[in-house]
GROMACS .gro file of N, CA and C in nm:
model
  267
    1ILE      N    1  -0.063  -1.312  -0.444
    1ILE     CA    2   0.012  -1.217  -0.525
    1ILE      C    3  -0.029  -1.239  -0.670
    2GLY      N    4  -0.079  -1.132  -0.733
    2GLY     CA    5  -0.134  -1.143  -0.868
    2GLY      C    6  -0.028  -1.143  -0.977
    3ASP      N    7  -0.074  -1.169  -1.099
    3ASP     CA    8   0.014  -1.171  -1.216
    3ASP      C    9   0.076  -1.033  -1.238
    4GLY      N   10   0.200  -1.033  -1.280
    4GLY     CA   11   0.267  -0.909  -1.316
    4GLY      C   12   0.311  -0.822  -1.201
    5VAL      N   13   0.299  -0.871  -1.078
    5VAL     CA   14   0.341  -0.794  -0.960
    5VAL      C   15   0.494  -0.791  -0.955
    6VAL      N   16   0.550  -0.673  -0.927
    6VAL     CA   17   0.694  -0.658  -0.912
    6VAL      C   18   0.722  -0.619  -0.768
    7ILE      N   19   0.802  -0.702  -0.701
    7ILE     CA   20   0.839  -0.676  -0.562
    7ILE      C   21   0.990  -0.661  -0.558
    8ALA      N   22   1.036  -0.539  -0.536
    8ALA     CA   23   1.179  -0.509  -0.537
    8ALA      C   24   1.244  -0.551  -0.405
    9ASP      N   25   1.376  -0.556  -0.409
    9ASP     CA   26   1.454  -0.586  -0.289
    9ASP      C   27   1.417  -0.492  -0.176
   10ASP      N   28   1.435  -0.539  -0.056
   10ASP     CA   29   1.411  -0.461   0.066
   10ASP      C   30   1.264  -0.429   0.088
   11THR      N   31   1.173  -0.502   0.024
   11THR     CA   32   1.031  -0.490   0.051
   11THR      C   33   0.992  -0.599   0.151
   12VAL      N   34   0.910  -0.563   0.249
   12VAL     CA   35   0.865  -0.659   0.350
   12VAL      C   36   0.713  -0.668   0.341
   13ILE      N   37   0.662  -0.791   0.334
   13ILE     CA   38   0.517  -0.813   0.324
   13ILE      C   39   0.474  -0.906   0.436
   14GLY      N   40   0.376  -0.861   0.515
   14GLY     CA   41   0.326  -0.940   0.627
   14GLY      C   42   0.238  -1.056   0.583
   15ASP      N   43   0.188  -1.128   0.680
   15ASP     CA   44   0.101  -1.244   0.656
   15ASP      C   45  -0.035  -1.202   0.604
   16ASN      N   46  -0.096  -1.291   0.527
   16ASN     CA   47  -0.235  -1.278   0.480
   16ASN      C   48  -0.263  -1.153   0.398
   17CYS      N   49  -0.163  -1.105   0.324
   17CYS     CA   50  -0.183  -0.988   0.239
   17CYS      C   51  -0.230  -1.032   0.100
   18VAL      N   52  -0.304  -0.944   0.035
   18VAL     CA   53  -0.344  -0.962  -0.104
   18VAL      C   54  -0.278  -0.850  -0.183
   19ILE      N   55  -0.208  -0.888  -0.289
   19ILE     CA   56  -0.147  -0.788  -0.377
   19ILE      C   57  -0.195  -0.822  -0.518
   20GLU      N   58  -0.280  -0.734  -0.571
   20GLU     CA   59  -0.343  -0.760  -0.700
   20GLU      C   60  -0.247  -0.734  -0.816
   21GLU      N   61  -0.289  -0.775  -0.934
   21GLU     CA   62  -0.206  -0.776  -1.054
   21GLU      C   63  -0.145  -0.640  -1.089
   22ASN      N   64  -0.024  -0.651  -1.146
   22ASN     CA   65   0.051  -0.537  -1.201
   22ASN      C   66   0.084  -0.428  -1.101
   23SER      N   67   0.089  -0.461  -0.974
   23SER     CA   68   0.132  -0.365  -0.872
   23SER      C   69   0.284  -0.369  -0.862
   24LYS      N   70   0.341  -0.256  -0.815
   24LYS     CA   71   0.487  -0.246  -0.799
   24LYS      C   72   0.517  -0.198  -0.659
   25LEU      N   73   0.599  -0.275  -0.588
   25LEU     CA   74   0.638  -0.241  -0.452
   25LEU      C   75   0.789  -0.229  -0.446
   26SER      N   76   0.837  -0.115  -0.401
   26SER     CA   77   0.980  -0.090  -0.394
   26SER      C   78   1.017  -0.038  -0.256
   27GLN      N   79   1.091  -0.115  -0.182
   27GLN     CA   80   1.134  -0.080  -0.047
   27GLN      C   81   1.017  -0.039   0.041
   28ALA      N   82   0.907  -0.109   0.026
   28ALA     CA   83   0.786  -0.082   0.105
   28ALA      C   84   0.776  -0.182   0.220
   29ILE      N   85   0.705  -0.141   0.324
   29ILE     CA   86   0.671  -0.230   0.435
   29ILE      C   87   0.519  -0.239   0.437
   30VAL      N   88   0.468  -0.359   0.420
   30VAL     CA   89   0.324  -0.382   0.419
   30VAL      C   90   0.293  -0.479   0.533
   31TRP      N   91   0.222  -0.430   0.635
   31TRP     CA   92   0.190  -0.512   0.751
   31TRP      C   93   0.080  -0.613   0.717
   32SER      N   94   0.054  -0.702   0.807
   32SER     CA   95  -0.037  -0.816   0.785
   32SER      C   96  -0.179  -0.773   0.751
   33ASP      N   97  -0.244  -0.859   0.672
   33ASP     CA   98  -0.386  -0.847   0.638
   33ASP      C   99  -0.419  -0.723   0.553
   34ALA      N  100  -0.320  -0.668   0.485
   34ALA     CA  101  -0.344  -0.554   0.397
   34ALA      C  102  -0.386  -0.603   0.259
   35HIS      N  103  -0.461  -0.519   0.190
   35HIS     CA  104  -0.507  -0.548   0.053
   35HIS      C  105  -0.456  -0.435  -0.037
   36ILE      N  106  -0.373  -0.472  -0.133
   36ILE     CA  107  -0.315  -0.376  -0.226
   36ILE      C  108  -0.382  -0.399  -0.362
   37GLY      N  109  -0.454  -0.300  -0.410
   37GLY     CA  110  -0.530  -0.312  -0.534
   37GLY      C  111  -0.441  -0.316  -0.658
   38ALA      N  112  -0.501  -0.353  -0.768
   38ALA     CA  113  -0.432  -0.366  -0.896
   38ALA      C  114  -0.365  -0.234  -0.936
   39ARG      N  115  -0.250  -0.248  -0.996
   39ARG     CA  116  -0.173  -0.136  -1.053
   39ARG      C  117  -0.129  -0.033  -0.950
   40ALA      N  118  -0.126  -0.070  -0.823
   40ALA     CA  119  -0.077   0.020  -0.719
   40ALA      C  120   0.075   0.033  -0.730
   41HIS      N  121   0.126   0.149  -0.692
   41HIS     CA  122   0.270   0.173  -0.687
   41HIS      C  123   0.305   0.220  -0.547
   42LEU      N  124   0.386   0.142  -0.476
   42LEU     CA  125   0.428   0.176  -0.341
   42LEU      C  126   0.578   0.191  -0.340
   43LYS      N  127   0.627   0.304  -0.293
   43LYS     CA  128   0.771   0.330  -0.294
   43LYS      C  129   0.816   0.384  -0.158
   44ARG      N  130   0.899   0.308  -0.090
   44ARG     CA  131   0.958   0.349   0.038
   44ARG      C  132   0.853   0.404   0.135
   45CYS      N  133   0.748   0.327   0.156
   45CYS     CA  134   0.638   0.369   0.243
   45CYS      C  135   0.601   0.257   0.338
   46VAL      N  136   0.510   0.287   0.430
   46VAL     CA  137   0.461   0.188   0.526
   46VAL      C  138   0.309   0.181   0.515
   47ILE      N  139   0.257   0.059   0.500
   47ILE     CA  140   0.114   0.033   0.493
   47ILE      C  141   0.078  -0.051   0.616
   48GLY      N  142  -0.012  -0.002   0.700
   48GLY     CA  143  -0.046  -0.068   0.825
   48GLY      C  144  -0.132  -0.193   0.810
   49ASN      N  145  -0.157  -0.256   0.923
   49ASN     CA  146  -0.244  -0.374   0.928
   49ASN      C  147  -0.385  -0.341   0.882
   50TRP      N  148  -0.447  -0.432   0.813
   50TRP     CA  149  -0.588  -0.425   0.771
   50TRP      C  150  -0.621  -0.305   0.682
   51CYS      N  151  -0.522  -0.252   0.612
   51CYS     CA  152  -0.548  -0.142   0.518
   51CYS      C  153  -0.603  -0.197   0.387
   52TYR      N  154  -0.680  -0.114   0.319
   52TYR     CA  155  -0.735  -0.152   0.188
   52TYR      C  156  -0.704  -0.040   0.090
   53LEU      N  157  -0.616  -0.069  -0.005
   53LEU     CA  158  -0.583   0.026  -0.111
   53LEU      C  159  -0.654  -0.020  -0.237
   54GLU      N  160  -0.740   0.064  -0.290
   54GLU     CA  161  -0.812   0.032  -0.413
   54GLU      C  162  -0.717   0.039  -0.533
   55PRO      N  163  -0.760  -0.001  -0.652
   55PRO     CA  164  -0.673   0.000  -0.770
   55PRO      C  165  -0.619   0.140  -0.803
   56ASP      N  166  -0.502   0.140  -0.866
   56ASP     CA  167  -0.439   0.260  -0.921
   56ASP      C  168  -0.397   0.362  -0.815
   57VAL      N  169  -0.368   0.316  -0.695
   57VAL     CA  170  -0.321   0.402  -0.587
   57VAL      C  171  -0.169   0.414  -0.595
   58GLU      N  172  -0.118   0.533  -0.565
   58GLU     CA  173   0.025   0.556  -0.561
   58GLU      C  174   0.060   0.612  -0.423
   59VAL      N  175   0.158   0.549  -0.358
   59VAL     CA  176   0.203   0.593  -0.226
   59VAL      C  177   0.352   0.621  -0.235
   60ASP      N  178   0.390   0.747  -0.212
   60ASP     CA  179   0.527   0.791  -0.232
   60ASP      C  180   0.614   0.776  -0.107
   61GLU      N  181   0.741   0.807  -0.126
   61GLU     CA  182   0.844   0.792  -0.024
   61GLU      C  183   0.807   0.857   0.108
   62GLY      N  184   0.826   0.783   0.215
   62GLY     CA  185   0.807   0.836   0.349
   62GLY      C  186   0.663   0.841   0.396
   63ALA      N  187   0.568   0.805   0.310
   63ALA     CA  188   0.426   0.806   0.351
   63ALA      C  189   0.399   0.691   0.447
   64VAL      N  190   0.309   0.716   0.542
   64VAL     CA  191   0.267   0.614   0.637
   64VAL      C  192   0.115   0.609   0.637
   65VAL      N  193   0.062   0.491   0.607
   65VAL     CA  194  -0.082   0.467   0.607
   65VAL      C  195  -0.110   0.380   0.729
   66ALA      N  196  -0.173   0.439   0.831
   66ALA     CA  197  -0.193   0.369   0.958
   66ALA      C  198  -0.296   0.257   0.945
   67ASN      N  199  -0.307   0.177   1.049
   67ASN     CA  200  -0.396   0.061   1.050
   67ASN      C  201  -0.540   0.095   1.012
   68ARG      N  202  -0.600   0.004   0.938
   68ARG     CA  203  -0.742   0.007   0.901
   68ARG      C  204  -0.781   0.124   0.811
   69CYS      N  205  -0.686   0.181   0.739
   69CYS     CA  206  -0.719   0.290   0.646
   69CYS      C  207  -0.769   0.235   0.514
   70ARG      N  208  -0.846   0.317   0.445
   70ARG     CA  209  -0.892   0.285   0.310
   70ARG      C  210  -0.849   0.400   0.219
   71VAL      N  211  -0.782   0.364   0.109
   71VAL     CA  212  -0.737   0.463   0.012
   71VAL      C  213  -0.811   0.435  -0.118
   72LYS      N  214  -0.888   0.532  -0.162
   72LYS     CA  215  -0.977   0.513  -0.277
   72LYS      C  216  -0.902   0.512  -0.410
   73LYS      N  217  -0.967   0.455  -0.508
   73LYS     CA  218  -0.912   0.434  -0.641
   73LYS      C  219  -0.849   0.562  -0.698
   74GLY      N  220  -0.727   0.547  -0.750
   74GLY     CA  221  -0.660   0.655  -0.819
   74GLY      C  222  -0.598   0.761  -0.731
   75THR      N  223  -0.602   0.743  -0.600
   75THR     CA  224  -0.546   0.842  -0.507
   75THR      C  225  -0.394   0.837  -0.509
   76ARG      N  226  -0.332   0.954  -0.500
   76ARG     CA  227  -0.187   0.963  -0.486
   76ARG      C  228  -0.156   1.026  -0.352
   77LEU      N  229  -0.082   0.952  -0.270
   77LEU     CA  230  -0.036   1.003  -0.141
   77LEU      C  231   0.107   1.049  -0.160
   78GLY      N  232   0.130   1.179  -0.149
   78GLY     CA  233   0.261   1.237  -0.174
   78GLY      C  234   0.362   1.202  -0.066
   79PRO      N  235   0.486   1.244  -0.088
   79PRO     CA  236   0.593   1.215   0.008
   79PRO      C  237   0.559   1.263   0.149
   80GLU      N  238   0.593   1.180   0.246
   80GLU     CA  239   0.578   1.211   0.389
   80GLU      C  240   0.433   1.226   0.435
   81THR      N  241   0.335   1.185   0.355
   81THR     CA  242   0.195   1.189   0.395
   81THR      C  243   0.173   1.096   0.515
   82ARG      N  244   0.088   1.136   0.608
   82ARG     CA  245   0.054   1.053   0.723
   82ARG      C  246  -0.097   1.042   0.732
   83LEU      N  247  -0.147   0.918   0.735
   83LEU     CA  248  -0.290   0.894   0.756
   83LEU      C  249  -0.308   0.835   0.895
   84LYS      N  250  -0.403   0.887   0.969
   84LYS     CA  251  -0.433   0.834   1.104
   84LYS      C  252  -0.511   0.705   1.091
   85PRO      N  253  -0.511   0.623   1.197
   85PRO     CA  254  -0.587   0.498   1.193
   85PRO      C  255  -0.733   0.521   1.154
   86ASP      N  256  -0.786   0.428   1.077
   86ASP     CA  257  -0.926   0.427   1.031
   86ASP      C  258  -0.957   0.540   0.932
   87GLY      N  259  -0.853   0.603   0.876
   87GLY     CA  260  -0.875   0.711   0.781
   87GLY      C  261  -0.926   0.662   0.646
   88ILE      N  262  -0.995   0.749   0.576
   88ILE     CA  263  -1.044   0.720   0.441
   88ILE      C  264  -1.007   0.839   0.353
   89VAL      N  265  -0.937   0.813   0.244
   89VAL     CA  266  -0.903   0.920   0.149
   89VAL      C  267  -0.931   0.873   0.008
   0.00000   0.00000   0.00000
């Protein structure tokens, strides 16, 4: 967990995760082996196993990022977005 990371109450983080600096997680569920890039904002969402979120990603309420997805730098996933396994956006 990097410097300046804010993890709010009711956030769950699995084993072997990397959360880079200045990220904010609020009521998020992050499954094991996920990588959350710097300055990411996760709010009331689910991030699957082995996902890789590049820096400056925003994931909004109700979004689900399935296992092994990659979310590219600066991407915003709006409310209720669903990514299938192995997706790249």
